[in-house]
mmCIF file of C-alpha atoms in Angstrom:
data_model
loop_
_atom_site.group_PDB
_atom_site.id
_atom_site.type_symbol
_atom_site.label_atom_id
_atom_site.label_comp_id
_atom_site.label_asym_id
_atom_site.label_seq_id
_atom_site.Cartn_x
_atom_site.Cartn_y
_atom_site.Cartn_z
ATOM 1 C CA MET A 242 0.000 0.000 0.000
ATOM 2 C CA GLN A 243 0.988 3.631 -0.137
ATOM 3 C CA LYS A 244 0.512 6.493 2.284
ATOM 4 C CA GLY A 245 -0.844 9.753 0.906
ATOM 5 C CA ILE A 246 -2.606 13.012 1.687
ATOM 6 C CA ILE A 247 -5.917 13.948 0.104
ATOM 7 C CA VAL A 248 -5.423 17.171 -1.833
ATOM 8 C CA GLY A 249 -8.669 17.439 -3.774
ATOM 9 C CA THR A 250 -11.738 15.827 -5.246
ATOM 10 C CA LEU A 251 -12.613 14.968 -8.835
ATOM 11 C CA VAL A 252 -16.041 15.243 -10.406
ATOM 12 C CA SER A 253 -17.063 13.238 -13.458
ATOM 13 C CA THR A 254 -20.669 13.480 -14.601
ATOM 14 C CA ARG A 255 -20.199 11.300 -17.675
ATOM 15 C CA LYS A 256 -18.750 8.035 -16.433
ATOM 16 C CA GLN A 257 -19.102 4.266 -16.373
ATOM 17 C CA GLU A 258 -22.401 3.082 -14.841
ATOM 18 C CA ALA A 259 -20.521 1.079 -12.195
ATOM 19 C CA LEU A 260 -18.816 4.252 -10.932
ATOM 20 C CA VAL A 261 -22.031 6.183 -10.174
ATOM 21 C CA GLY A 262 -21.985 7.165 -6.504
ATOM 22 C CA SER A 263 -18.225 6.744 -6.102
ATOM 23 C CA LYS A 264 -16.369 9.595 -4.386
ATOM 24 C CA PHE A 265 -13.093 10.317 -6.239
ATOM 25 C CA MET A 266 -10.226 11.864 -4.309
ATOM 26 C CA GLU A 267 -6.898 13.172 -5.614
ATOM 27 C CA VAL A 268 -4.180 11.835 -3.336
ATOM 28 C CA GLN A 269 -0.555 12.988 -3.199
ATOM 29 C CA LEU A 270 1.680 10.079 -2.232
ATOM 30 C CA ILE A 271 3.927 10.406 0.832
ATOM 31 C CA LYS A 272 7.223 8.502 1.119
ATOM 32 C CA ASN A 273 9.335 8.586 4.254
ATOM 33 C CA ASN A 274 6.971 11.293 5.610
ATOM 34 C CA GLN A 275 7.756 13.578 2.662
ATOM 35 C CA PRO A 276 5.165 14.510 0.008
ATOM 36 C CA THR A 277 6.196 13.277 -3.453
ATOM 37 C CA LYS A 278 5.374 14.405 -7.000
ATOM 38 C CA GLU A 279 3.214 11.303 -7.491
ATOM 39 C CA PHE A 280 -0.593 11.720 -7.537
ATOM 40 C CA ILE A 281 -3.334 9.067 -7.710
ATOM 41 C CA ILE A 282 -7.104 9.361 -8.138
ATOM 42 C CA ALA A 283 -8.682 6.942 -5.646
ATOM 43 C CA VAL A 284 -12.207 5.973 -4.633
ATOM 44 C CA ASP A 285 -12.888 6.654 -0.954
ATOM 45 C CA SER A 286 -14.255 3.731 1.084
ATOM 46 C CA VAL A 287 -13.806 5.059 4.629
ATOM 47 C CA GLY A 288 -15.261 8.581 4.693
ATOM 48 C CA ALA A 289 -11.949 10.417 4.396
ATOM 49 C CA GLY A 290 -11.727 14.155 3.669
ATOM 50 C CA ILE A 291 -9.347 16.712 2.181
ATOM 51 C CA GLY A 292 -6.158 17.115 4.240
ATOM 52 C CA GLU A 293 -6.351 13.685 5.835
ATOM 53 C CA THR A 294 -3.461 11.206 5.604
ATOM 54 C CA VAL A 295 -4.726 7.939 4.209
ATOM 55 C CA LEU A 296 -3.731 4.412 3.246
ATOM 56 C CA LEU A 297 -4.179 3.505 -0.428
ATOM 57 C CA THR A 298 -4.523 0.057 -1.976
ATOM 58 C CA MET A 299 -3.901 -0.244 -5.697
ATOM 59 C CA GLY A 300 -4.412 -2.704 -8.537
ATOM 60 C CA SER A 301 -6.875 -5.585 -8.464
ATOM 61 C CA SER A 302 -6.675 -5.576 -4.662
ATOM 62 C CA ALA A 303 -8.337 -2.164 -4.655
ATOM 63 C CA ARG A 304 -11.522 -3.727 -6.024
ATOM 64 C CA MET A 305 -11.675 -6.006 -2.989
ATOM 65 C CA ALA A 306 -12.368 -2.899 -0.867
ATOM 66 C CA LEU A 307 -15.605 -2.196 -2.767
ATOM 67 C CA GLN A 308 -18.940 -3.996 -2.577
ATOM 68 C CA ASN A 309 -18.756 -4.555 -6.336
ATOM 69 C CA HIS A 310 -15.591 -6.620 -6.894
ATOM 70 C CA ASN A 311 -15.974 -5.991 -10.635
ATOM 71 C CA ALA A 312 -15.958 -2.180 -10.481
ATOM 72 C CA PRO A 313 -13.455 -0.633 -12.954
ATOM 73 C CA VAL A 314 -11.413 0.873 -10.115
ATOM 74 C CA ASP A 315 -7.654 0.469 -9.524
ATOM 75 C CA ALA A 316 -7.091 2.598 -6.391
ATOM 76 C CA VAL A 317 -9.116 2.814 -3.170
ATOM 77 C CA ILE A 318 -8.607 4.641 0.137
ATOM 78 C CA VAL A 319 -8.834 1.786 2.671
ATOM 79 C CA GLY A 320 -7.845 3.545 5.898
ATOM 80 C CA ILE A 321 -7.221 6.883 7.603
ATOM 81 C CA VAL A 322 -3.776 7.071 9.233
ATOM 82 C CA ASP A 323 -3.911 8.058 12.932
ATOM 83 C CA MET B 155 -6.838 5.859 -11.371
ATOM 84 C CA GLN B 156 -5.021 8.576 -13.269
ATOM 85 C CA LYS B 157 -6.191 11.831 -14.790
ATOM 86 C CA GLY B 158 -5.122 12.588 -18.361
ATOM 87 C CA ILE B 159 -5.849 14.553 -21.504
ATOM 88 C CA ILE B 160 -6.593 12.862 -24.821
ATOM 89 C CA VAL B 161 -3.942 13.956 -27.315
ATOM 90 C CA GLY B 162 -4.591 11.628 -30.240
ATOM 91 C CA THR B 163 -6.010 8.423 -31.588
ATOM 92 C CA LEU B 164 -4.300 5.229 -32.685
ATOM 93 C CA VAL B 165 -5.331 3.049 -35.615
ATOM 94 C CA SER B 166 -4.419 -0.631 -35.846
ATOM 95 C CA THR B 167 -5.868 -2.621 -38.739
ATOM 96 C CA ARG B 168 -4.047 -5.841 -37.885
ATOM 97 C CA LYS B 169 -4.970 -6.643 -34.314
ATOM 98 C CA GLN B 170 -6.356 -9.240 -31.934
ATOM 99 C CA GLU B 171 -9.907 -10.342 -32.831
ATOM 100 C CA ALA B 172 -11.165 -9.229 -29.382
ATOM 101 C CA LEU B 173 -10.007 -5.652 -30.055
ATOM 102 C CA VAL B 174 -12.041 -5.158 -33.259
ATOM 103 C CA GLY B 175 -14.312 -2.150 -32.753
ATOM 104 C CA SER B 176 -12.287 -0.694 -29.869
ATOM 105 C CA LYS B 177 -11.442 3.010 -30.084
ATOM 106 C CA PHE B 178 -7.823 3.600 -28.996
ATOM 107 C CA MET B 179 -6.867 6.978 -27.581
ATOM 108 C CA GLU B 180 -3.422 8.314 -26.707
ATOM 109 C CA VAL B 181 -3.671 9.947 -23.287
ATOM 110 C CA GLN B 182 -1.098 12.218 -21.659
ATOM 111 C CA LEU B 183 -1.189 11.784 -17.897
ATOM 112 C CA ILE B 184 -1.806 14.827 -15.686
ATOM 113 C CA LYS B 185 -0.447 15.033 -12.134
ATOM 114 C CA ASN B 186 -1.264 17.917 -9.829
ATOM 115 C CA ASN B 187 -2.936 19.644 -12.813
ATOM 116 C CA GLN B 188 0.318 19.588 -14.796
ATOM 117 C CA PRO B 189 0.801 17.510 -17.952
ATOM 118 C CA THR B 190 3.538 14.890 -17.502
ATOM 119 C CA LYS B 191 5.828 13.060 -19.916
ATOM 120 C CA GLU B 192 3.857 9.844 -19.364
ATOM 121 C CA PHE B 193 1.564 8.594 -22.171
ATOM 122 C CA ILE B 194 -0.866 5.651 -22.194
ATOM 123 C CA ILE B 195 -2.899 4.091 -25.007
ATOM 124 C CA ALA B 196 -6.387 3.456 -23.611
ATOM 125 C CA VAL B 197 -9.664 2.086 -24.937
ATOM 126 C CA ASP B 198 -12.494 4.615 -24.714
ATOM 127 C CA SER B 199 -15.677 3.437 -22.958
ATOM 128 C CA VAL B 200 -17.490 6.760 -22.486
ATOM 129 C CA GLY B 201 -17.433 8.560 -25.849
ATOM 130 C CA ALA B 202 -14.538 10.899 -25.032
ATOM 131 C CA GLY B 203 -12.782 13.000 -27.684
ATOM 132 C CA ILE B 204 -9.439 14.686 -28.320
ATOM 133 C CA GLY B 205 -8.724 17.516 -25.876
ATOM 134 C CA GLU B 206 -10.987 16.181 -23.126
ATOM 135 C CA THR B 207 -9.682 15.521 -19.614
ATOM 136 C CA VAL B 208 -10.490 11.970 -18.629
ATOM 137 C CA LEU B 209 -10.218 9.405 -15.844
ATOM 138 C CA LEU B 210 -8.186 6.274 -16.662
ATOM 139 C CA THR B 211 -8.334 2.873 -15.002
ATOM 140 C CA MET B 212 -5.406 0.532 -15.546
ATOM 141 C CA GLY B 213 -4.466 -3.107 -15.073
ATOM 142 C CA SER B 214 -6.968 -5.932 -14.689
ATOM 143 C CA SER B 215 -9.521 -3.419 -13.376
ATOM 144 C CA ALA B 216 -9.577 -1.814 -16.819
ATOM 145 C CA ARG B 217 -11.124 -4.966 -18.245
ATOM 146 C CA MET B 218 -14.045 -4.588 -15.836
ATOM 147 C CA ALA B 219 -15.051 -1.459 -17.772
ATOM 148 C CA LEU B 220 -15.598 -3.463 -20.968
ATOM 149 C CA GLN B 221 -18.422 -5.844 -21.863
ATOM 150 C CA ASN B 222 -15.821 -8.540 -22.522
ATOM 151 C CA HIS B 223 -14.004 -9.018 -19.201
ATOM 152 C CA ASN B 224 -11.431 -11.136 -21.050
ATOM 153 C CA ALA B 225 -10.392 -8.508 -23.612
ATOM 154 C CA PRO B 226 -6.593 -8.085 -23.797
ATOM 155 C CA VAL B 227 -6.813 -4.476 -22.608
ATOM 156 C CA ASP B 228 -4.922 -2.894 -19.689
ATOM 157 C CA ALA B 229 -6.133 0.735 -19.802
ATOM 158 C CA VAL B 230 -9.645 2.143 -20.279
ATOM 159 C CA ILE B 231 -11.105 5.657 -20.172
ATOM 160 C CA VAL B 232 -13.866 5.291 -17.562
ATOM 161 C CA GLY B 233 -15.006 8.914 -17.135
ATOM 162 C CA ILE B 234 -14.797 12.454 -18.478
ATOM 163 C CA VAL B 235 -13.668 14.964 -15.846
ATOM 164 C CA ASP B 236 -16.074 17.936 -15.478
ATOM 165 C CA MET C 52 9.560 -9.660 -5.033
ATOM 166 C CA GLN C 53 11.542 -6.869 -3.433
ATOM 167 C CA LYS C 54 13.940 -6.776 -0.509
ATOM 168 C CA GLY C 55 13.452 -4.068 2.093
ATOM 169 C CA ILE C 56 14.103 -2.970 5.647
ATOM 170 C CA ILE C 57 11.290 -2.253 8.085
ATOM 171 C CA VAL C 58 11.603 1.368 9.189
ATOM 172 C CA GLY C 59 8.340 1.899 11.063
ATOM 173 C CA THR C 60 4.768 0.933 11.719
ATOM 174 C CA LEU C 61 1.514 2.572 10.670
ATOM 175 C CA VAL C 62 -1.631 2.807 12.758
ATOM 176 C CA SER C 63 -5.069 3.280 11.253
ATOM 177 C CA THR C 64 -8.050 3.147 13.594
ATOM 178 C CA ARG C 65 -10.614 3.957 10.911
ATOM 179 C CA LYS C 66 -10.146 1.354 8.197
ATOM 180 C CA GLN C 67 -11.815 -1.276 6.056
ATOM 181 C CA GLU C 68 -13.410 -4.079 8.116
ATOM 182 C CA ALA C 69 -11.240 -6.683 6.339
ATOM 183 C CA LEU C 70 -8.072 -4.935 7.552
ATOM 184 C CA VAL C 71 -8.884 -5.130 11.278
ATOM 185 C CA GLY C 72 -6.053 -7.005 13.022
ATOM 186 C CA SER C 73 -3.540 -6.417 10.219
ATOM 187 C CA LYS C 74 -0.093 -5.155 11.273
ATOM 188 C CA PHE C 75 1.086 -2.434 8.852
ATOM 189 C CA MET C 76 4.799 -1.882 8.415
ATOM 190 C CA GLU C 77 6.597 0.867 6.509
ATOM 191 C CA VAL C 78 9.320 -0.775 4.432
ATOM 192 C CA GLN C 79 12.200 0.970 2.666
ATOM 193 C CA LEU C 80 13.140 -0.946 -0.464
ATOM 194 C CA ILE C 81 16.723 -2.166 -0.884
ATOM 195 C CA LYS C 82 18.287 -2.653 -4.330
ATOM 196 C CA ASN C 83 21.751 -4.118 -4.776
ATOM 197 C CA ASN C 84 22.152 -3.969 -0.974
ATOM 198 C CA GLN C 85 21.618 -0.188 -0.966
ATOM 199 C CA PRO C 86 18.584 1.479 0.618
ATOM 200 C CA THR C 87 16.490 3.342 -1.984
ATOM 201 C CA LYS C 88 14.083 6.279 -1.792
ATOM 202 C CA GLU C 89 11.148 3.917 -2.399
ATOM 203 C CA PHE C 90 8.826 3.109 0.530
ATOM 204 C CA ILE C 91 5.913 0.649 0.709
ATOM 205 C CA ILE C 92 3.305 0.023 3.432
ATOM 206 C CA ALA C 93 2.981 -3.755 3.767
ATOM 207 C CA VAL C 94 0.994 -6.154 5.952
ATOM 208 C CA ASP C 95 3.236 -8.426 8.007
ATOM 209 C CA SER C 96 2.552 -12.174 7.743
ATOM 210 C CA VAL C 97 5.682 -13.608 9.384
ATOM 211 C CA GLY C 98 6.170 -11.741 12.687
ATOM 212 C CA ALA C 99 8.823 -9.327 11.420
ATOM 213 C CA GLY C 100 9.965 -6.283 13.418
ATOM 214 C CA ILE C 101 11.523 -2.860 12.902
ATOM 215 C CA GLY C 102 15.084 -3.060 11.572
ATOM 216 C CA GLU C 103 14.675 -6.503 9.995
ATOM 217 C CA THR C 104 15.409 -7.118 6.315
ATOM 218 C CA VAL C 105 12.392 -8.699 4.682
ATOM 219 C CA LEU C 106 11.025 -10.090 1.434
ATOM 220 C CA LEU C 107 7.962 -8.288 0.019
ATOM 221 C CA THR C 108 5.384 -9.613 -2.415
ATOM 222 C CA MET C 109 3.215 -7.067 -4.206
ATOM 223 C CA GLY C 110 0.062 -6.896 -6.295
ATOM 224 C CA SER C 111 -2.612 -9.603 -6.367
ATOM 225 C CA SER C 112 0.026 -12.153 -5.329
ATOM 226 C CA ALA C 113 0.295 -10.381 -1.973
ATOM 227 C CA ARG C 114 -3.275 -11.425 -1.167
ATOM 228 C CA MET C 115 -2.257 -15.078 -1.556
ATOM 229 C CA ALA C 116 -0.115 -14.673 1.561
ATOM 230 C CA LEU C 117 -3.161 -13.867 3.712
ATOM 231 C CA GLN C 118 -5.895 -16.181 4.968
ATOM 232 C CA ASN C 119 -8.460 -13.916 3.311
ATOM 233 C CA HIS C 120 -7.589 -13.963 -0.406
ATOM 234 C CA ASN C 121 -10.043 -11.086 -0.907
ATOM 235 C CA ALA C 122 -8.439 -8.650 1.571
ATOM 236 C CA PRO C 123 -7.848 -5.189 0.025
ATOM 237 C CA VAL C 124 -4.081 -5.538 0.422
ATOM 238 C CA ASP C 125 -1.430 -5.084 -2.293
ATOM 239 C CA ALA C 126 1.821 -5.663 -0.359
ATOM 240 C CA VAL C 127 2.711 -8.330 2.203
ATOM 241 C CA ILE C 128 5.923 -9.245 4.046
ATOM 242 C CA VAL C 129 6.329 -12.944 3.164
ATOM 243 C CA GLY C 130 9.768 -13.710 4.606
ATOM 244 C CA ILE C 131 12.605 -12.470 6.810
ATOM 245 C CA VAL C 132 15.962 -12.450 5.030
ATOM 246 C CA ASP C 133 18.696 -14.374 6.902
ATOM 247 C CA MET D 31 -1.501 -0.178 -23.425
ATOM 248 C CA GLN D 32 1.811 1.124 -24.684
ATOM 249 C CA LYS D 33 3.097 1.851 -28.161
ATOM 250 C CA GLY D 34 6.528 0.513 -29.101
ATOM 251 C CA ILE D 35 8.853 -0.475 -31.892
ATOM 252 C CA ILE D 36 10.216 -4.014 -32.248
ATOM 253 C CA VAL D 37 14.005 -3.827 -32.036
ATOM 254 C CA GLY D 38 14.953 -7.485 -31.777
ATOM 255 C CA THR D 39 14.036 -11.033 -30.900
ATOM 256 C CA LEU D 40 14.973 -13.190 -27.924
ATOM 257 C CA VAL D 41 15.727 -16.896 -28.015
ATOM 258 C CA SER D 42 15.378 -19.136 -24.972
ATOM 259 C CA THR D 43 15.894 -22.866 -25.467
ATOM 260 C CA ARG D 44 15.508 -23.751 -21.786
ATOM 261 C CA LYS D 45 12.155 -22.345 -20.726
ATOM 262 C CA GLN D 46 8.815 -23.117 -19.123
ATOM 263 C CA GLU D 47 6.830 -25.798 -20.974
ATOM 264 C CA ALA D 48 3.921 -23.353 -21.490
ATOM 265 C CA LEU D 49 6.206 -20.966 -23.393
ATOM 266 C CA VAL D 50 7.302 -23.466 -26.065
ATOM 267 C CA GLY D 51 6.377 -22.045 -29.472
ATOM 268 C CA SER D 52 6.084 -18.446 -28.239
ATOM 269 C CA LYS D 53 7.872 -15.790 -30.304
ATOM 270 C CA PHE D 54 9.617 -13.293 -27.990
ATOM 271 C CA MET D 55 10.235 -9.785 -29.254
ATOM 272 C CA GLU D 56 12.238 -6.978 -27.627
ATOM 273 C CA VAL D 57 10.152 -3.813 -27.847
ATOM 274 C CA GLN D 58 11.346 -0.262 -27.205
ATOM 275 C CA LEU D 59 8.503 1.817 -25.808
ATOM 276 C CA ILE D 60 7.455 4.995 -27.620
ATOM 277 C CA LYS D 61 5.877 7.940 -25.777
ATOM 278 C CA ASN D 62 4.586 10.995 -27.587
ATOM 279 C CA ASN D 63 6.126 9.580 -30.798
ATOM 280 C CA GLN D 64 9.603 9.551 -29.233
ATOM 281 C CA PRO D 65 11.515 6.343 -28.453
ATOM 282 C CA THR D 66 12.178 5.975 -24.724
ATOM 283 C CA LYS D 67 14.819 4.120 -22.701
ATOM 284 C CA GLU D 68 12.207 1.568 -21.619
ATOM 285 C CA PHE D 69 12.338 -1.945 -23.125
ATOM 286 C CA ILE D 70 9.919 -4.868 -22.711
ATOM 287 C CA ILE D 71 10.126 -8.499 -23.846
ATOM 288 C CA ALA D 72 6.701 -9.394 -25.280
ATOM 289 C CA VAL D 73 5.123 -12.431 -26.903
ATOM 290 C CA ASP D 74 3.889 -11.722 -30.422
ATOM 291 C CA SER D 75 0.264 -12.635 -31.166
ATOM 292 C CA VAL D 76 -0.268 -10.837 -34.486
ATOM 293 C CA GLY D 77 2.671 -11.761 -36.742
ATOM 294 C CA ALA D 78 4.654 -8.552 -36.184
ATOM 295 C CA GLY D 79 8.288 -8.167 -37.290
ATOM 296 C CA ILE D 80 11.379 -6.150 -36.438
ATOM 297 C CA GLY D 81 10.963 -2.437 -37.162
ATOM 298 C CA GLU D 82 7.176 -2.453 -36.889
ATOM 299 C CA THR D 83 5.341 -0.142 -34.500
ATOM 300 C CA VAL D 84 3.072 -2.189 -32.267
ATOM 301 C CA LEU D 85 0.524 -2.009 -29.474
ATOM 302 C CA LEU D 86 1.477 -3.789 -26.237
ATOM 303 C CA THR D 87 -0.797 -5.058 -23.485
ATOM 304 C CA MET D 88 0.783 -5.796 -20.124
ATOM 305 C CA GLY D 89 -0.023 -7.551 -16.852
ATOM 306 C CA SER D 90 -2.747 -10.163 -16.443
ATOM 307 C CA SER D 91 -4.569 -8.652 -19.431
ATOM 308 C CA ALA D 92 -1.705 -9.809 -21.649
ATOM 309 C CA ARG D 93 -2.633 -13.419 -20.938
ATOM 310 C CA MET D 94 -6.097 -12.770 -22.373
ATOM 311 C CA ALA D 95 -4.455 -12.333 -25.790
ATOM 312 C CA LEU D 96 -3.151 -15.916 -25.761
ATOM 313 C CA GLN D 97 -5.040 -19.177 -26.246
ATOM 314 C CA ASN D 98 -3.702 -20.357 -22.902
ATOM 315 C CA HIS D 99 -5.014 -17.844 -20.330
ATOM 316 C CA ASN D 100 -2.693 -19.415 -17.762
ATOM 317 C CA ALA D 101 0.564 -18.901 -19.681
ATOM 318 C CA PRO D 102 3.280 -17.244 -17.530
ATOM 319 C CA VAL D 103 3.359 -14.176 -19.788
ATOM 320 C CA ASP D 104 2.990 -10.528 -18.723
ATOM 321 C CA ALA D 105 3.372 -8.669 -22.052
ATOM 322 C CA VAL D 106 1.863 -9.420 -25.479
ATOM 323 C CA ILE D 107 1.895 -7.591 -28.814
ATOM 324 C CA VAL D 108 -1.834 -7.257 -29.576
ATOM 325 C CA GLY D 109 -1.800 -5.035 -32.671
ATOM 326 C CA ILE D 110 0.330 -3.456 -35.389
ATOM 327 C CA VAL D 111 -0.048 0.322 -35.558
ATOM 328 C CA ASP D 112 -0.981 1.607 -39.063
ATOM 329 C CA MET E 17 8.638 -9.772 -19.501
ATOM 330 C CA GLN E 18 12.058 -8.420 -18.620
ATOM 331 C CA LYS E 19 15.557 -9.651 -19.346
ATOM 332 C CA GLY E 20 18.028 -9.783 -16.453
ATOM 333 C CA ILE E 21 21.197 -11.313 -15.112
ATOM 334 C CA ILE E 22 21.266 -13.347 -11.907
ATOM 335 C CA VAL E 23 23.607 -11.613 -9.467
ATOM 336 C CA GLY E 24 22.948 -13.512 -6.246
ATOM 337 C CA THR E 25 20.695 -15.670 -4.149
ATOM 338 C CA LEU E 26 18.566 -14.836 -1.133
ATOM 339 C CA VAL E 27 18.000 -17.063 1.880
ATOM 340 C CA SER E 28 14.972 -16.741 4.144
ATOM 341 C CA THR E 29 14.540 -19.319 6.886
ATOM 342 C CA ARG E 30 11.443 -17.700 8.385
ATOM 343 C CA LYS E 31 8.945 -17.423 5.553
ATOM 344 C CA GLN E 32 5.441 -18.205 4.373
ATOM 345 C CA GLU E 33 4.657 -21.940 4.331
ATOM 346 C CA ALA E 34 3.870 -21.782 0.589
ATOM 347 C CA LEU E 35 7.391 -20.521 -0.146
ATOM 348 C CA VAL E 36 9.227 -23.451 1.462
ATOM 349 C CA GLY E 37 11.469 -25.049 -1.177
ATOM 350 C CA SER E 38 11.482 -21.982 -3.457
ATOM 351 C CA LYS E 39 14.889 -20.846 -4.747
ATOM 352 C CA PHE E 40 15.119 -17.031 -4.582
ATOM 353 C CA MET E 41 17.452 -15.265 -6.999
ATOM 354 C CA GLU E 42 18.429 -11.587 -7.102
ATOM 355 C CA VAL E 43 18.178 -10.453 -10.705
ATOM 356 C CA GLN E 44 19.567 -7.213 -12.173
ATOM 357 C CA LEU E 45 17.357 -6.046 -15.039
ATOM 358 C CA ILE E 46 18.910 -5.508 -18.476
ATOM 359 C CA LYS E 47 17.464 -2.997 -20.950
ATOM 360 C CA ASN E 48 18.808 -2.627 -24.462
ATOM 361 C CA ASN E 49 21.645 -5.011 -23.476
ATOM 362 C CA GLN E 50 22.782 -2.675 -20.683
ATOM 363 C CA PRO E 51 22.517 -3.560 -16.994
ATOM 364 C CA THR E 52 20.191 -1.171 -15.124
ATOM 365 C CA LYS E 53 19.929 -0.074 -11.492
ATOM 366 C CA GLU E 54 16.721 -2.098 -11.119
ATOM 367 C CA PHE E 55 16.823 -5.343 -9.092
ATOM 368 C CA ILE E 56 14.102 -7.962 -8.548
ATOM 369 C CA ILE E 57 13.961 -11.014 -6.274
ATOM 370 C CA ALA E 58 12.487 -13.849 -8.350
ATOM 371 C CA VAL E 59 11.708 -17.523 -7.810
ATOM 372 C CA ASP E 60 13.614 -19.787 -10.205
ATOM 373 C CA SER E 61 11.536 -22.289 -12.194
ATOM 374 C CA VAL E 62 14.057 -23.425 -14.808
ATOM 375 C CA GLY E 63 17.270 -24.328 -12.939
ATOM 376 C CA ALA E 64 19.106 -21.063 -13.659
ATOM 377 C CA GLY E 65 22.338 -20.090 -11.882
ATOM 378 C CA ILE E 66 24.334 -16.998 -10.969
ATOM 379 C CA GLY E 67 25.688 -15.153 -14.011
ATOM 380 C CA GLU E 68 23.044 -16.478 -16.411
ATOM 381 C CA THR E 69 20.859 -14.129 -18.456
ATOM 382 C CA VAL E 70 17.219 -14.951 -17.859
ATOM 383 C CA LEU E 71 13.666 -14.042 -18.796
ATOM 384 C CA LEU E 72 11.478 -12.789 -15.940
ATOM 385 C CA THR E 73 7.686 -12.767 -15.711
ATOM 386 C CA MET E 74 6.110 -10.495 -13.118
ATOM 387 C CA GLY E 75 2.776 -9.899 -11.427
ATOM 388 C CA SER E 76 -0.058 -12.430 -11.300
ATOM 389 C CA SER E 77 1.325 -14.053 -14.464
ATOM 390 C CA ALA E 78 4.399 -15.098 -12.470
ATOM 391 C CA ARG E 79 2.221 -17.406 -10.381
ATOM 392 C CA MET E 80 1.194 -19.256 -13.543
ATOM 393 C CA ALA E 81 4.780 -20.494 -13.826
ATOM 394 C CA LEU E 82 4.536 -22.340 -10.501
ATOM 395 C CA GLN E 83 2.692 -25.550 -9.654
ATOM 396 C CA ASN E 84 0.853 -23.674 -6.922
ATOM 397 C CA HIS E 85 -1.053 -20.897 -8.711
ATOM 398 C CA ASN E 86 -1.835 -19.386 -5.308
ATOM 399 C CA ALA E 87 1.767 -18.993 -4.124
ATOM 400 C CA PRO E 88 2.496 -15.465 -2.805
ATOM 401 C CA VAL E 89 5.046 -14.840 -5.553
ATOM 402 C CA ASP E 90 5.149 -11.876 -7.977
ATOM 403 C CA ALA E 91 8.290 -12.622 -10.039
ATOM 404 C CA VAL E 92 9.506 -15.887 -11.573
ATOM 405 C CA ILE E 93 12.426 -16.801 -13.856
ATOM 406 C CA VAL E 94 10.652 -18.515 -16.770
ATOM 407 C CA GLY E 95 13.522 -19.001 -19.243
ATOM 408 C CA ILE E 96 17.277 -18.849 -19.751
ATOM 409 C CA VAL E 97 18.286 -16.597 -22.656
ATOM 410 C CA ASP E 98 20.522 -18.354 -25.232
#
């Protein structure tokens, strides 16, 4: 997984049916407690908000965090870091 | 997922049977609202056009955006960013 | 797989149900016996501790190291390097 | 997917049983119509030859381009770019 | 796939049950016939030794090279380059 900070949201009106209702967050990855130049758009699954440090799961494993295991999603926020 | 801007199309007459009818777009990735030097060829699933900012899903999750979950595709445009 | 050294732990009280009980470690990747600037958050499956050199499996294969093959996890510590 | 140009072939006499008969090509990735320093070894599925510009699918999706969906292959040439 | 040269072995006494008996090799990736600064730990499936140039499969496809398709392994040596 990766650690990151939520820096924004993303709105997409025209999207895949299976993504309707998903909350998209732009997350800046953090390595060794330093923000990086790497950004990921992730679906939130834990009620996280802008400015919070979160845990991201990517790839096929990200789908396992959603009710629909066949959603076309490759990055999900799975935890909020204390 | 990644955010990107569609910069072109790609035509392939000789291709895998399962790709016939797919619309291939060249997408320049955007990070932190800045275009990067990273480019991906993605199948369009939402009717996006050149110049539009889109949301890309990659890896096995990309296949979930297509009717044929076994298509040999690793990147799909799943939304148009507002 | 990748080799890495455990440099810290990560605590997340608010997380996906399927992650409850998981021990998250921050791992600094090692290439050619040199520490790199790449860091991964991985679930421990072998009782590893801070300062130990470990073997990391990533992607969907990481899930195979856990009892729950559907856990939303993309990196697992699968061995301690002698 | 990625665009690339075939720059060579690779011969492996001692290999996994499931790879016997596969044609391995060395492909130099192209981004924004510029050759990059990134190279991939891919199995050809469309009869492509050295010097041709091709479309590459990677990861588990690559296997979907082969008759044997369980072949230990992570990159396949799925089309020839016009 | 990637081409690489085996530069060492890795021993792990304390590891996942499913990895017992696996031979771990440290492989330096080769691009365009030049060694890179990228290293991968891979399970050998073809009887390769130190100094040999090999073909590496990564990700879920790597598991397809092993008898146990559920082994927590993300990189396997699938061929020896002639």
